[in-house]
Coordinates of C-alpha atoms in Angstrom, one line a residue:
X1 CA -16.6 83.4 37.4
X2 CA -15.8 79.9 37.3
X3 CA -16.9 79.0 40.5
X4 CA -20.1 80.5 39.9
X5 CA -20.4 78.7 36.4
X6 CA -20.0 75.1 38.5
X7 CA -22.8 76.5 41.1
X8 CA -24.7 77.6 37.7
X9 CA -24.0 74.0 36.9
X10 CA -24.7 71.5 39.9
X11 CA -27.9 73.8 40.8
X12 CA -28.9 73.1 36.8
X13 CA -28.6 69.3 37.8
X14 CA -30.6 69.3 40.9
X15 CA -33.3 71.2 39.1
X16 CA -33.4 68.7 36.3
X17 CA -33.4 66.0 39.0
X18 CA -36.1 67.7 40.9
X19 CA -37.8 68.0 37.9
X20 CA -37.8 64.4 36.9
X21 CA -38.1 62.6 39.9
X22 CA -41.1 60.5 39.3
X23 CA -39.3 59.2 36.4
X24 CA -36.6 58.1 38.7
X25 CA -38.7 56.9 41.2
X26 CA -40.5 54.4 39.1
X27 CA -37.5 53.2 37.4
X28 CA -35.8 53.2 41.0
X29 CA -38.5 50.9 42.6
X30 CA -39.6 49.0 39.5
X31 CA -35.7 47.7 38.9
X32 CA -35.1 47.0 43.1
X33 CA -38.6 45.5 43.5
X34 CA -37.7 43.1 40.6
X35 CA -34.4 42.2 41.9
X36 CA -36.1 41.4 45.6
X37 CA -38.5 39.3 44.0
X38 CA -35.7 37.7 42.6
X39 CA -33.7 37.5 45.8
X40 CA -36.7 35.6 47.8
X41 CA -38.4 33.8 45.1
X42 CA -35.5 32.2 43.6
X43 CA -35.5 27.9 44.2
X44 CA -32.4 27.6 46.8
X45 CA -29.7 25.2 45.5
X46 CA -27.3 22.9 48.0
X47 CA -24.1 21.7 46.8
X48 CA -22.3 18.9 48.1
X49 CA -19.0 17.2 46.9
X50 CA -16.4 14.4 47.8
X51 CA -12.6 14.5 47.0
X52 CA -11.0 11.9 44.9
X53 CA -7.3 11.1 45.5
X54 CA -5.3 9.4 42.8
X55 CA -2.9 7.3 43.8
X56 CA 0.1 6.5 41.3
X57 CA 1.0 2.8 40.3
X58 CA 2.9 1.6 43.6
X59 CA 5.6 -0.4 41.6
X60 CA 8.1 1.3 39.6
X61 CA 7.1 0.8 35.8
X62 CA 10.7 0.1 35.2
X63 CA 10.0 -3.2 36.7
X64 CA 6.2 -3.6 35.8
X65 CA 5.2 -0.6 33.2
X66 CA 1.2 -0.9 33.0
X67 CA -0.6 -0.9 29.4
X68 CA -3.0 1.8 30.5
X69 CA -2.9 4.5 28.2
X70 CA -4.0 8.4 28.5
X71 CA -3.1 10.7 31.1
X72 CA -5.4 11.1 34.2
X73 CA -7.4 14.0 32.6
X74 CA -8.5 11.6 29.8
X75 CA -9.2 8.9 32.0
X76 CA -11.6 11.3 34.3
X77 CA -13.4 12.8 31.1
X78 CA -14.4 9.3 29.6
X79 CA -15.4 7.9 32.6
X80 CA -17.3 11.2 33.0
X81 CA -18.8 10.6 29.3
X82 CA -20.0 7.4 31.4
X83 CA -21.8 8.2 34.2
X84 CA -23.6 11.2 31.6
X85 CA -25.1 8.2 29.5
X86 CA -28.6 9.2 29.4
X87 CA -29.6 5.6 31.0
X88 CA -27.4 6.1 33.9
X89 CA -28.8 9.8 34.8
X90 CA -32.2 8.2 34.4
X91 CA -31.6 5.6 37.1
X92 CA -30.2 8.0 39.3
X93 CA -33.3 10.7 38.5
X94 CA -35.4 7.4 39.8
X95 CA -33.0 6.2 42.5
X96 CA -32.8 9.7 44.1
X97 CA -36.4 11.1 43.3
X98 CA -35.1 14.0 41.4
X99 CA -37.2 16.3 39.8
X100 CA -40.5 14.5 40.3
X101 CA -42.7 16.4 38.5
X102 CA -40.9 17.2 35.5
X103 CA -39.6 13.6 35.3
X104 CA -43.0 12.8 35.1
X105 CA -43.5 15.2 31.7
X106 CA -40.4 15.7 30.2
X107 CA -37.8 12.8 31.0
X108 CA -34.9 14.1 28.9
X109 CA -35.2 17.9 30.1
X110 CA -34.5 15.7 33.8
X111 CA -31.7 13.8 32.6
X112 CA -30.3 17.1 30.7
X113 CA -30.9 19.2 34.3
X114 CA -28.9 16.6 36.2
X115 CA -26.2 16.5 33.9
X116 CA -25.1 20.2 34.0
X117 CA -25.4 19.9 37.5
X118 CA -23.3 17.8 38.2
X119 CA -19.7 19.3 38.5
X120 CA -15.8 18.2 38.0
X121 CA -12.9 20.3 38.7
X122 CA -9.2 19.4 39.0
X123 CA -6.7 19.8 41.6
X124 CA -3.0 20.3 40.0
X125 CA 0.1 20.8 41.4
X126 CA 3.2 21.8 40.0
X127 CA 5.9 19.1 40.1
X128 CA 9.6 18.0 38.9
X129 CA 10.2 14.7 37.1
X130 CA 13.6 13.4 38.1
X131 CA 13.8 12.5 33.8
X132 CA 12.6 15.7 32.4
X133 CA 13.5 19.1 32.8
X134 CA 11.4 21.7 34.3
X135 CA 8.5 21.6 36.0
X136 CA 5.1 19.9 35.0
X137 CA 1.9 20.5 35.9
X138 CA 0.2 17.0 37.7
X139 CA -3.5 16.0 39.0
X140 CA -3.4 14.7 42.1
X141 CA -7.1 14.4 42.9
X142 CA -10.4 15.4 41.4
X143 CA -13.7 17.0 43.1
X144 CA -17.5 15.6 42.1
X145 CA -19.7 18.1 42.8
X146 CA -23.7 17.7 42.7
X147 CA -26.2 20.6 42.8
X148 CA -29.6 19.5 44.2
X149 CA -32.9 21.1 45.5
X150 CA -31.9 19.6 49.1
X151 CA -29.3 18.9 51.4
X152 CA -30.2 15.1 51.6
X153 CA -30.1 14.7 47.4
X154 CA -26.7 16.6 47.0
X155 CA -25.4 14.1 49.3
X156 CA -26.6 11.2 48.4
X157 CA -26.3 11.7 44.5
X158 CA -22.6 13.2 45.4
X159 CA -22.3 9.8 47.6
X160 CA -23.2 8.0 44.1
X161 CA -21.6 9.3 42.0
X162 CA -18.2 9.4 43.5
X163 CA -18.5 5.2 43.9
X164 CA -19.4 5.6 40.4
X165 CA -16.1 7.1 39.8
X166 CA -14.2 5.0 41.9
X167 CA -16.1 1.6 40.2
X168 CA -15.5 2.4 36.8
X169 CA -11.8 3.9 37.0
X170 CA -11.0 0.0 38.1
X171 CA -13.3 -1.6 35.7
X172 CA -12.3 0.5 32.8
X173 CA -8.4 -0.3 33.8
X174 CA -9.0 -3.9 34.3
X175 CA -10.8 -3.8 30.7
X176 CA -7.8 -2.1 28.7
X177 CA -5.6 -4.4 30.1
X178 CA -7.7 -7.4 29.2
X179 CA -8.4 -5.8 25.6
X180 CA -4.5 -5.4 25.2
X181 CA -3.5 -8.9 26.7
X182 CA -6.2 -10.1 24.0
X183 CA -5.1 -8.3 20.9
X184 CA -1.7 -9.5 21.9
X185 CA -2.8 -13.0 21.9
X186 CA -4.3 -12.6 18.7
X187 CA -1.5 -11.2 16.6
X188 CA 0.6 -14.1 18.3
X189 CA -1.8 -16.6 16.7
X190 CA -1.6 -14.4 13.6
X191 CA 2.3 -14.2 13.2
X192 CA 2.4 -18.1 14.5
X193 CA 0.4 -18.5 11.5
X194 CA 2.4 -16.7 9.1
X195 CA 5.7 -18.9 10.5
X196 CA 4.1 -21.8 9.4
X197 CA 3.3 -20.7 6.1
X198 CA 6.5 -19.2 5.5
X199 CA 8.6 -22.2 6.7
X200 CA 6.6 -24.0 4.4
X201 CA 7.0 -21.9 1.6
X202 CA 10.7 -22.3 1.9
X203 CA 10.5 -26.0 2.2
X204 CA 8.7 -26.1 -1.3
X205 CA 11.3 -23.1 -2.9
X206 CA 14.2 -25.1 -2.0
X207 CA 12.6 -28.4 -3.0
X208 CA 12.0 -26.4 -6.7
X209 CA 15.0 -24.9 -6.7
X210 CA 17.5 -27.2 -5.2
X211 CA 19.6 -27.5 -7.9
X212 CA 20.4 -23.2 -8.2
X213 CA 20.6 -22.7 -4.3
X214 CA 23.3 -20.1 -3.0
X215 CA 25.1 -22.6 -1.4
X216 CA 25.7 -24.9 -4.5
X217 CA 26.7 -22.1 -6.7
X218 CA 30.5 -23.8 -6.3
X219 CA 29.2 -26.6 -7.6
X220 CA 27.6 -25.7 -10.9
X221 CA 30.4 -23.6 -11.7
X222 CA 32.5 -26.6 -11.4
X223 CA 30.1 -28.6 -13.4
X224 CA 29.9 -25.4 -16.0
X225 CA 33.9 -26.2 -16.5
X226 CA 34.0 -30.0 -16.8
X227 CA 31.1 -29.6 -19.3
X228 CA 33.2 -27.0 -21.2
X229 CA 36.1 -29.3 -21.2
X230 CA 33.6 -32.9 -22.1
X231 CA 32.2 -30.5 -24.9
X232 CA 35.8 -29.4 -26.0
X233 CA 37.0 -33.4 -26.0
X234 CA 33.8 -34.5 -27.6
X235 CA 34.7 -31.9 -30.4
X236 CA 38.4 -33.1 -30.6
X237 CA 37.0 -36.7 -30.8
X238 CA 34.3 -35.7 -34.0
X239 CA 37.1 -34.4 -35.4
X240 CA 39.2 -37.1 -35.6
X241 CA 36.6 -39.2 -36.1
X242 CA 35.7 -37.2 -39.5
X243 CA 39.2 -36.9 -40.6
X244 CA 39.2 -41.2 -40.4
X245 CA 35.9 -41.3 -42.3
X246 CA 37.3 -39.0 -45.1
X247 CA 40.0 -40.8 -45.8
X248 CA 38.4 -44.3 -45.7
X249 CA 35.9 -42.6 -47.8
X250 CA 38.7 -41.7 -50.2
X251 CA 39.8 -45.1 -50.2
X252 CA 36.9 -47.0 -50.3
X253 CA 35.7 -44.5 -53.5
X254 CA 39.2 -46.0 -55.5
X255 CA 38.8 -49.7 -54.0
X256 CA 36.1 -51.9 -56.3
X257 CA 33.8 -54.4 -53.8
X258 CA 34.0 -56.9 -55.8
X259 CA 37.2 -58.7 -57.2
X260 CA 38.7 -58.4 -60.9
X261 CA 36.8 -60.4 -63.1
X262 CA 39.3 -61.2 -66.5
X263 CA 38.3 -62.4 -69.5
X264 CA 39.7 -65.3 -72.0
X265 CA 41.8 -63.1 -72.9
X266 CA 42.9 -61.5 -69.7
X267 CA 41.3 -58.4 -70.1
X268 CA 39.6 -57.7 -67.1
X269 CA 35.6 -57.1 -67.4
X270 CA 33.9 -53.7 -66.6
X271 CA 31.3 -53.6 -63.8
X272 CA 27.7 -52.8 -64.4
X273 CA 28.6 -49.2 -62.7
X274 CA 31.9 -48.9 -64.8
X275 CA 30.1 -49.8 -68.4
X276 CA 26.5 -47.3 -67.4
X277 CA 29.6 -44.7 -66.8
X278 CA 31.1 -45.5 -69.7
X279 CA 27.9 -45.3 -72.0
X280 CA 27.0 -42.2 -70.2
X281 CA 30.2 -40.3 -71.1
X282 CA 29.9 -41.7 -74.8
X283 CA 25.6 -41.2 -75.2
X284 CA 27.0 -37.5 -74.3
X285 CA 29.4 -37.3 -76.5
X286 CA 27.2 -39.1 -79.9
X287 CA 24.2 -36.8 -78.8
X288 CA 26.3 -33.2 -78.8
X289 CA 27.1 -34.4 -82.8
X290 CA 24.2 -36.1 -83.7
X291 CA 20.3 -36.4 -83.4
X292 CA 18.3 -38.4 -81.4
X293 CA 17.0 -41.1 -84.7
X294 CA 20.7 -41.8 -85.0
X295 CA 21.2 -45.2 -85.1
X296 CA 24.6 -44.9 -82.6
X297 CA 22.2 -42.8 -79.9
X298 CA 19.5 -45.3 -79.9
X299 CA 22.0 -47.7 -79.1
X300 CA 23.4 -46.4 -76.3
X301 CA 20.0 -44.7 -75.1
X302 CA 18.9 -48.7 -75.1
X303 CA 22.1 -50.0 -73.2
X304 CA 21.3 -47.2 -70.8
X305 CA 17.9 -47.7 -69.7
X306 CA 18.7 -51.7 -69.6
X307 CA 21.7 -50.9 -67.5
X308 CA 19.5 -47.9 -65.3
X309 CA 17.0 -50.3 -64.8
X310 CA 19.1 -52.6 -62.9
X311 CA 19.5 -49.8 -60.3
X312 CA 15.9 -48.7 -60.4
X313 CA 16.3 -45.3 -61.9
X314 CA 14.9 -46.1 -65.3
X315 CA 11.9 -43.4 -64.8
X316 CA 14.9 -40.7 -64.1
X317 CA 17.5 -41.6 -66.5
X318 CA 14.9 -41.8 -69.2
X319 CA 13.4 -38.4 -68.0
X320 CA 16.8 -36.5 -68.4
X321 CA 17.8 -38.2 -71.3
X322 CA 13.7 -37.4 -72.9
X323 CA 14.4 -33.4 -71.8
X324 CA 18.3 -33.4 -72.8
X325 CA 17.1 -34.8 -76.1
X326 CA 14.6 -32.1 -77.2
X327 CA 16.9 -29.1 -75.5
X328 CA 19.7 -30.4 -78.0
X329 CA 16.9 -30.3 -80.6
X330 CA 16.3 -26.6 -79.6
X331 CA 20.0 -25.7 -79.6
X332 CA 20.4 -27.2 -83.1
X333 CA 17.4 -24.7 -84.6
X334 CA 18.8 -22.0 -82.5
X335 CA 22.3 -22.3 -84.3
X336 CA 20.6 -22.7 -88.0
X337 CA 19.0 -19.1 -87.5
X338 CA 21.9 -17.5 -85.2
X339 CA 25.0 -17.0 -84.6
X340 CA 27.1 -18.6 -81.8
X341 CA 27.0 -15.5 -79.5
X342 CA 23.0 -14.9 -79.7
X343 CA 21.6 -15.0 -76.7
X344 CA 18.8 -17.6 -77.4
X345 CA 22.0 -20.1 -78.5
X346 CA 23.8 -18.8 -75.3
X347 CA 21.0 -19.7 -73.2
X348 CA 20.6 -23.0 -74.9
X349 CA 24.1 -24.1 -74.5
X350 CA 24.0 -23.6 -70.8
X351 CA 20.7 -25.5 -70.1
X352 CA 22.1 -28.2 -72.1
X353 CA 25.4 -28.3 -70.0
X354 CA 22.8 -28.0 -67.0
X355 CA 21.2 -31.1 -67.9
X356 CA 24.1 -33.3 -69.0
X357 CA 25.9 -32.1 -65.6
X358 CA 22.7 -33.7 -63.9
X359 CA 22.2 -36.6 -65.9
X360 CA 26.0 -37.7 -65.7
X361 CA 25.6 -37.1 -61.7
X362 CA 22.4 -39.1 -61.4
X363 CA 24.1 -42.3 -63.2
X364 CA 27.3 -42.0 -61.1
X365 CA 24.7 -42.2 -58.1
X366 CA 22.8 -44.9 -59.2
X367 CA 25.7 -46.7 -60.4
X368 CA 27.5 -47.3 -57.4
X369 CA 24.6 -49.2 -55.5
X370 CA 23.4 -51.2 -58.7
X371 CA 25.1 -54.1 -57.6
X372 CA 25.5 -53.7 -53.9
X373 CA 21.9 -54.2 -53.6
X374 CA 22.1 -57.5 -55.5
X375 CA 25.4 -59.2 -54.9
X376 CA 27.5 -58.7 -51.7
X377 CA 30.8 -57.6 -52.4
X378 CA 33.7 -60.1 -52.2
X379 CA 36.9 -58.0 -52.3
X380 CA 38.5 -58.2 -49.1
X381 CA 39.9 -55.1 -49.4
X382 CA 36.6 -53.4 -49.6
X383 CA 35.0 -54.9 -46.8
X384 CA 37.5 -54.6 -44.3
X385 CA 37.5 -50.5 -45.3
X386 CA 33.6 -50.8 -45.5
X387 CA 34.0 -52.2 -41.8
X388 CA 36.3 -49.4 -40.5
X389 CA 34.2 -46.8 -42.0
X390 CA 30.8 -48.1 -40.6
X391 CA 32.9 -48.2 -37.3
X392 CA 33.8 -44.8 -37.6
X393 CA 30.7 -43.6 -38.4
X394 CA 29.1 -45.3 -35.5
X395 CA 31.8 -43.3 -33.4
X396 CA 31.4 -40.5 -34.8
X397 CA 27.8 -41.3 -34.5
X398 CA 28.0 -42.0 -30.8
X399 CA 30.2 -39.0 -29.9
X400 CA 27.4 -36.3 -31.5
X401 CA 25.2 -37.7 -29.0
X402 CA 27.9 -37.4 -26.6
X403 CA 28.5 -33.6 -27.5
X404 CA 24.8 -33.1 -27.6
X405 CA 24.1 -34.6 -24.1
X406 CA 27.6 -32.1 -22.9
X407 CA 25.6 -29.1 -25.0
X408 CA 22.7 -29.8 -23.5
X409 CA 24.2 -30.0 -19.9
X410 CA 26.0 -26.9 -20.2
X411 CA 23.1 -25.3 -20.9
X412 CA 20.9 -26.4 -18.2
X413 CA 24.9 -25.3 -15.7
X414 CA 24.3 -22.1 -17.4
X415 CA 20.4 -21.3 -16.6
X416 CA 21.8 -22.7 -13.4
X417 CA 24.5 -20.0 -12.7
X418 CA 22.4 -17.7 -14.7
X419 CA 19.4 -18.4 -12.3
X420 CA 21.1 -18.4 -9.2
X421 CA 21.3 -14.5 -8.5
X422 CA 17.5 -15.1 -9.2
X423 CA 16.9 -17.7 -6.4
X424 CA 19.1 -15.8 -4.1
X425 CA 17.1 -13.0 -4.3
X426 CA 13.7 -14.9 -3.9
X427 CA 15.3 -16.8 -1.1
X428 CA 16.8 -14.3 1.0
X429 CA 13.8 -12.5 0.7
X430 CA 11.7 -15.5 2.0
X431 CA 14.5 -15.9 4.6
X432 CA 14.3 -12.3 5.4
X433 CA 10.3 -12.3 6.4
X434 CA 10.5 -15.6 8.4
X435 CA 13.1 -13.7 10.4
X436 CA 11.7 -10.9 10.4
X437 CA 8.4 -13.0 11.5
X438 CA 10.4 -15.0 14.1
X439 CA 11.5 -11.4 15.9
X440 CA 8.4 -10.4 15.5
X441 CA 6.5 -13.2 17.7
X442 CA 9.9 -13.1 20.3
X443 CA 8.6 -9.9 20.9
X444 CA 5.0 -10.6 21.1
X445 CA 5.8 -13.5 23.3
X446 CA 7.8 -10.8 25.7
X447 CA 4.7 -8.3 25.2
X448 CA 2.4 -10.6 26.2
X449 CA 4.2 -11.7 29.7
X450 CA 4.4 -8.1 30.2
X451 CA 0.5 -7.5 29.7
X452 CA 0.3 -10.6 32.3
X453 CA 1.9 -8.7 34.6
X454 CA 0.2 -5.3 33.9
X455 CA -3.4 -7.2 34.0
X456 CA -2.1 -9.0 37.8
X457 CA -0.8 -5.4 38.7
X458 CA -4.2 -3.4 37.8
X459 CA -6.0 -6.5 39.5
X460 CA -4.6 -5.9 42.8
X461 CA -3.9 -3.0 44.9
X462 CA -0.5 -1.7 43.1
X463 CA -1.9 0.0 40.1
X464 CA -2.7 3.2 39.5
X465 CA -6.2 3.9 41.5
X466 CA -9.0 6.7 43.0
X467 CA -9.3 6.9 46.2
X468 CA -12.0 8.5 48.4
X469 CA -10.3 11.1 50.1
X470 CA -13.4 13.5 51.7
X471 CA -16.9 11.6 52.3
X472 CA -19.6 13.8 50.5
X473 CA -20.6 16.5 53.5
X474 CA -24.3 17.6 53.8
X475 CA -24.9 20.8 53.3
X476 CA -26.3 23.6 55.8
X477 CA -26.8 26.5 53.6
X478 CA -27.6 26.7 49.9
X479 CA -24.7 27.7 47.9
X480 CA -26.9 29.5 45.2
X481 CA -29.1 32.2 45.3
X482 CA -26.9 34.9 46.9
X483 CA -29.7 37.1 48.3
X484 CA -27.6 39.5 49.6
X485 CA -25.3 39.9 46.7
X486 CA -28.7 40.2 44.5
X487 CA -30.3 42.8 46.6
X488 CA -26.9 44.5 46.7
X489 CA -26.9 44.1 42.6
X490 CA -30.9 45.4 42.5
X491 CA -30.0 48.7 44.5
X492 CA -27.3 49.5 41.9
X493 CA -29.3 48.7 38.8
X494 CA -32.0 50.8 40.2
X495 CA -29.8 53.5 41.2
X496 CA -28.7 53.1 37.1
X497 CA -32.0 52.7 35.9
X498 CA -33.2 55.9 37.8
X499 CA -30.7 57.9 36.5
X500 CA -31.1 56.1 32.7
X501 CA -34.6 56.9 33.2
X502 CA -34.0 61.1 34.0
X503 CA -31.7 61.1 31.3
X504 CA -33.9 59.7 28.7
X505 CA -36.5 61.6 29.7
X506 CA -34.5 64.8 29.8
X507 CA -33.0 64.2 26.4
X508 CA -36.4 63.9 24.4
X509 CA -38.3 67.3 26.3
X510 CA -37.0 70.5 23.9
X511 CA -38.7 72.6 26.3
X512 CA -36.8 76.0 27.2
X513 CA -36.7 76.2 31.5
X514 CA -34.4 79.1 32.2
X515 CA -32.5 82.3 30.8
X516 CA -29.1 80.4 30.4
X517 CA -30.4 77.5 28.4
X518 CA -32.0 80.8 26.1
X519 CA -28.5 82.3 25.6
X520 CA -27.1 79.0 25.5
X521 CA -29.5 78.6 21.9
X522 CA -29.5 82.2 20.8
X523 CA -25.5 83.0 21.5
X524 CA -26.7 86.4 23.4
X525 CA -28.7 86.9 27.0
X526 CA -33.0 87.6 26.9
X527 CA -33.6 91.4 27.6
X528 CA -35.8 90.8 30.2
X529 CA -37.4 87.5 32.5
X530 CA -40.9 87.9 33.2
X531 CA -41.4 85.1 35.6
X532 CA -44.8 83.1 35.7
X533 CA -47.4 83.8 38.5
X534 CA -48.6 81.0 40.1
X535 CA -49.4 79.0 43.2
X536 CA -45.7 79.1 45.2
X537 CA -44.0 75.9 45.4
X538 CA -42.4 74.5 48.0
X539 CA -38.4 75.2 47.9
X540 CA -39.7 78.2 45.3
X541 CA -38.3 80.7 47.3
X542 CA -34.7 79.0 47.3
X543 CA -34.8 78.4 43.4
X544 CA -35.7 82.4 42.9
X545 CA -32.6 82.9 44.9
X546 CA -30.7 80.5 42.7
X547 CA -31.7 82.7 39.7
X548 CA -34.4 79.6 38.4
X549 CA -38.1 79.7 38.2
X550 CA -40.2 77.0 37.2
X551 CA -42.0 76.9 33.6
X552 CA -40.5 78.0 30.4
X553 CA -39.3 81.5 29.5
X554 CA -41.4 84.4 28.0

C-alpha cells in the first residue's frame, strides 16, 4: 500500500509537471536567456597590481628611535585618503584617458568610478617580539590593485599609483619629522622665554624682599632679641630717669627761686605767689561767713585781681570768684527756707566746694609762674635743681625717643619673622617653576638632538620605507565577468524559476483533475469515473494505465 501511495505520488507530480510545462518553459528560457545576455554583454574588467614591501627602520631605535608616529595601517590609509583627493583622481582620469566619454559629462561620477576601483589589501604575518609576550599580528607589505577597461590602463594607472605610494610614504615621513623638529624648536623658544622672565622675577622678589629672605631668618631673630633687650634697657633707663625727676620735683616744689627777702624788722617778706595764696585761703574763708558788699571781701576780692593780674589770669580768677559769689548767694536763700539736709542746700554746698576747689587750684597755678616770667630766680639752690631737673627731663626726653625708635624696630623684626614663612612660600615657589622650567628646556634641548637624528635617519636610506617588490604585470584575461560561472548561475535560476513558475501556477488553479484529489476534498471515494471523450493524446494511453485522465471529474 505504501509503495503504491509513493507511485500514486511521483505519477501525480509528473502529471502536474506535464500539465504545466509551458509555464516552466518560459520561466526556464526567460531567466537562462537573461543570464547569457548577461554573460556576453557584460564590459570585461582587467586587473593589475604591484606589491609593496615595507622595510623596518634599519637602526635599532634604541640608538636612534624615529618620531613617526602610527602603525603601518594608519600610515597606508592616510596616504590612501591622498591619492583619493578628488584633484589627484582627476589628473589621473586625464593622464590615463579613463572614461572618456563620461568624463566628458559627468566629471565627479569619473573620479567616484576610479576611486572604488582602485584596491588595497594587506599582507600580515604572525610574529613574536623578543619584549612582549605572545604573538602579534605584523604587515609586511601591501597590494595596489587597479581595475580598468584594458590591460594597458590597469597597468599603467597600477604603475602610478604604486610610485604614488612609494613618493608620499617618504614625503609624509620627512614632513612629520620636520613638523616635530619644529614644534620642538618652538616650545624651546617658549620655555627660554619663560626662564628669562622667571629669573627676572626672582631678581625683583629678592630685591623687595631682601630683608625677610629664608636665609636671613637667623638674623632677624637676632635683631628681634637685641631689640627686646634695647627696649627692656630703654625702659629701665625712663625709669630711673622719672624716679630723679620726681624727686627733684619734690624738692624744687619746697625750695623758693628766689632768696629770703627780710624786712626792718627781720621778718622775712611773702612772695607775690605766697601773699595771692594767702588771700585766696582767707577771701574763702570771709566769703563762706559773709556776703559779697562786705567791706573785708571787697578787700581781698581787690588784692586778688591786682595780684591775678600780675600772672595774667585776671579774666579767670574774676570769673570764679563772679560765679562762687552768686552760688554762695544761692546757698544762703536755700538755708533761709530749708533745712541743712534739703536736697537743694545739699546740692548747693557741693557746687560751692566744687568751685572754691577750682578757684584755690587755679591761683596755686598761676602763682607759681607770676614772677618767673618777670624776674629770673636768684636762689642758688633753685637753679642748680631747676638745672638737674631740665637735665633729666631732656634724658628722659631723649630715652622715649630711644624706646620708640627700639618699639618701632621691633616691630618692623616682627613683620620680618612674621613675614618670612610668607616669602618662603612665594620664593620657593618661584624657585620651584624656574627649576621646574630649567628641566624642562634640558629636556627639550635632548628632544630636539633626537628629532635631528630622526629627521637625518628618515632623510636617508635607514628609516622605515616602501619598497617595490612586484612591477605592476599586464593582464591577459579579464578578471571580471565570469562567464562561465554566470551561465552556470543562469541554468540554476532558471531551473528555480521553472519550478517557482509550476508551483505558482499550480497553487492558484482550484480545478479538480482526478478521483484522489475528489476523496482527498470529500473524505470518501466518487462512485463512479466517467472519463471525457476526446481526441487521444499522446502518452494517453500510459496515463489511463496510471489510473489518470486528462480534464476534471464528472
Amino acid at each position: 500500500m505504501n509503495e503504491d501511495s509513493e507511485v500514486m505520488e511521483m505519477s501525480q507530480y509528473w502529471a502536474i509537471a506535464w500539465h504545466r510545462r509551458w509555464w516552466f518553459g518560459i520561466a526556464f528560457g526567460g531567466v537562462l536567456i537573461v543570464s547569457a545576455a548577461l554573460a556576453y554583454l557584460l564590459p570585461a574588467v582587467y586587473r593589475s597590481e604591484a606589491t609593496i614591501l615595507i622595510e623596518r627602520q634599519g637602526i635599532p631605535p634604541s640608538v636612534v628611535e624615529t618620531t613617526v608616529t602610527g602603525y603601518v595601517q594608519e600610515q597606508i590609509q592616510q596616504i590612501r585618503q591622498r591619492i583619493l583627493s578628488y584633484d589627484n583622481l582627476a589628473r589621473v582620469s586625464d593622464d590615463f584617458d579613463l572614461y572618456p566619454s563620461e568624463r566628458a559629462v559627468d566629471r565627479a561620477s569619473v573620479v567616484r568610478t576610479i576611486a572604488e576601483d582602485i584596491e588595497i589589501e594587506m599582507v600580515d604575518v604572525k610574529a613574536s617580539s623578543p619584549d612582549d609576550r605572545g604573538e602579534r599580528v605584523a604587515t609586511i607589505a601591501f597590494i595596489v590593485a587597479f581595475n580598468a577597461p584594458t590591460p594597458e590602463a590597469a597597468q599603467a594607472v597600477t604603475a602610478e599609483l604604486a610610485n604614488d605610494y612609494l613618493e608620499e610614504h617618504k614625503a609624509v615621513r620627512e614632513e612629520k619629522t620636520a613638523q616635530v623638529l619644529s614644534f620642538l624648536e618652538v616650545e624651546a623658544d617658549g620655555l627660554r622665554a619663560e626662564i628669562v622672565e622667571l629669573e627676572k622675577q626672582l631678581a625683583q622678589f629678592k630685591q623687595q624682599e631682601l630683608r625677610q629672605l629664608p636665609e636671613l631668618m637667623d638674623m632677624n631673630l637676632k635683631l628681634y632679641e637685641k631689640a627686646e633687650q634695647d627696649i627692656s634697657d630703654a625702659k629701665e633707663q625712663i625709669r630711673g630717669l622719672q624716679e630723679r625727676i620726681d624727686g627733684l620735683q619734690s624738692e624744687l616744689s619746697l625750695t623758693s627761686p628766689y632768696k629770703d627777702v627780710m624786712s626792718d624788722q627781720g621778718q622775712r617778706i611773702l612772695t607775690a605767689s605766697e601773699r595771692l595764696s594767702y588771700l585766696t585761703a582767707e577771701y574763702l574763708r570771709v566769703t563762706a561767713r559773709y556776703s559779697n558788699e562786705h567791706p573785708d571781701v571787697i578787700r581781698l576780692a581787690r588784692e586778688i585781681r591786682s595780684l591775678a593780674s600780675q600772672s595774667g589770669t585776671a579774666a579767670r580768677t574774676d570769673e570764679l570768684m563772679s560765679e562762687l559769689a552768686k552760688v554762695q548767694e544761692q546757698l544762703r536763700q536755700a538755708r533761709q527756707k530749708y533745712g541743712d539736709d534739703h536736697p537743694e542746700v545739699q546740692s548747693l554746698e557741693r557746687s560751692v566746694a566744687s568751685i572754691q576747689r577750682g578757684f584755690q587750684s587755679a591761683i596755686e597755678a598761676s602763682g607759681g609762674t607770676s614772677q618767673a616770667l618777670t624776674i629770673p630766680p636768684d636762689n642758688a639752690r633753685y637753679v642748680t635743681l631747676k638745672t638737674q631737673l631740665d637735665a633729666a627731663e631732656s634724658g628722659l626726653r631723649a630715652e622715649r625717643q630711644k624706646l620708640a625708635d627700639h618699639e618701632a624696630k621691633l616691630v618692623e623684626y616682627e613683620a620680618r619673622l612674621f613675614q618670612t614663612p610668607v616669602v618662603e612660600r612665594d620664593y620657593k615657589a618661584l624657585s620651584r617653576d624656574y627649576a621646574n622650567a630649567q628641566a624642562k628646556y634640558s629636556e627639550l634641548k635632548n628632544k630636539q638632538l633626537e628629532a635631528r637624528m630622526a629627521q637625518q635617519l628618515e632623510a636617508g636610506d635607514s628609516g622605515e620605507r616602501f619598497v617595490l617588490l612586484s612591477e605592476p604585470f599586464l593582464p591577459d584575461m579579464p578578471e571580471s565577468p565570469n562567464r562561465v560561472g554566470i551561465l552556470l548561475l543562469g541554468g540554476l535560476l532558471a531551473m528555480a524559476a521553472g519550478l517557482a513558475a509550476v508551483a505558482l501556477a499550480e497553487y492558484l488553479d482550484k480545478t479538480i483533475r482526478s478521483a484522489r484529489m475528489l476523496t482527498q476534498i470529500m473524505g470518501s471515494p466518487p462512485l463512479a469515473v466517467i472519463p471525457q471523450m476526446g481526441a487521444a493524446l499522446p502518452g494517453a494511453s500510459w496515463l489511463a494505465n496510471l489510473g489518470l485522465e486528462r480534464g476534471p471529474a464528472r
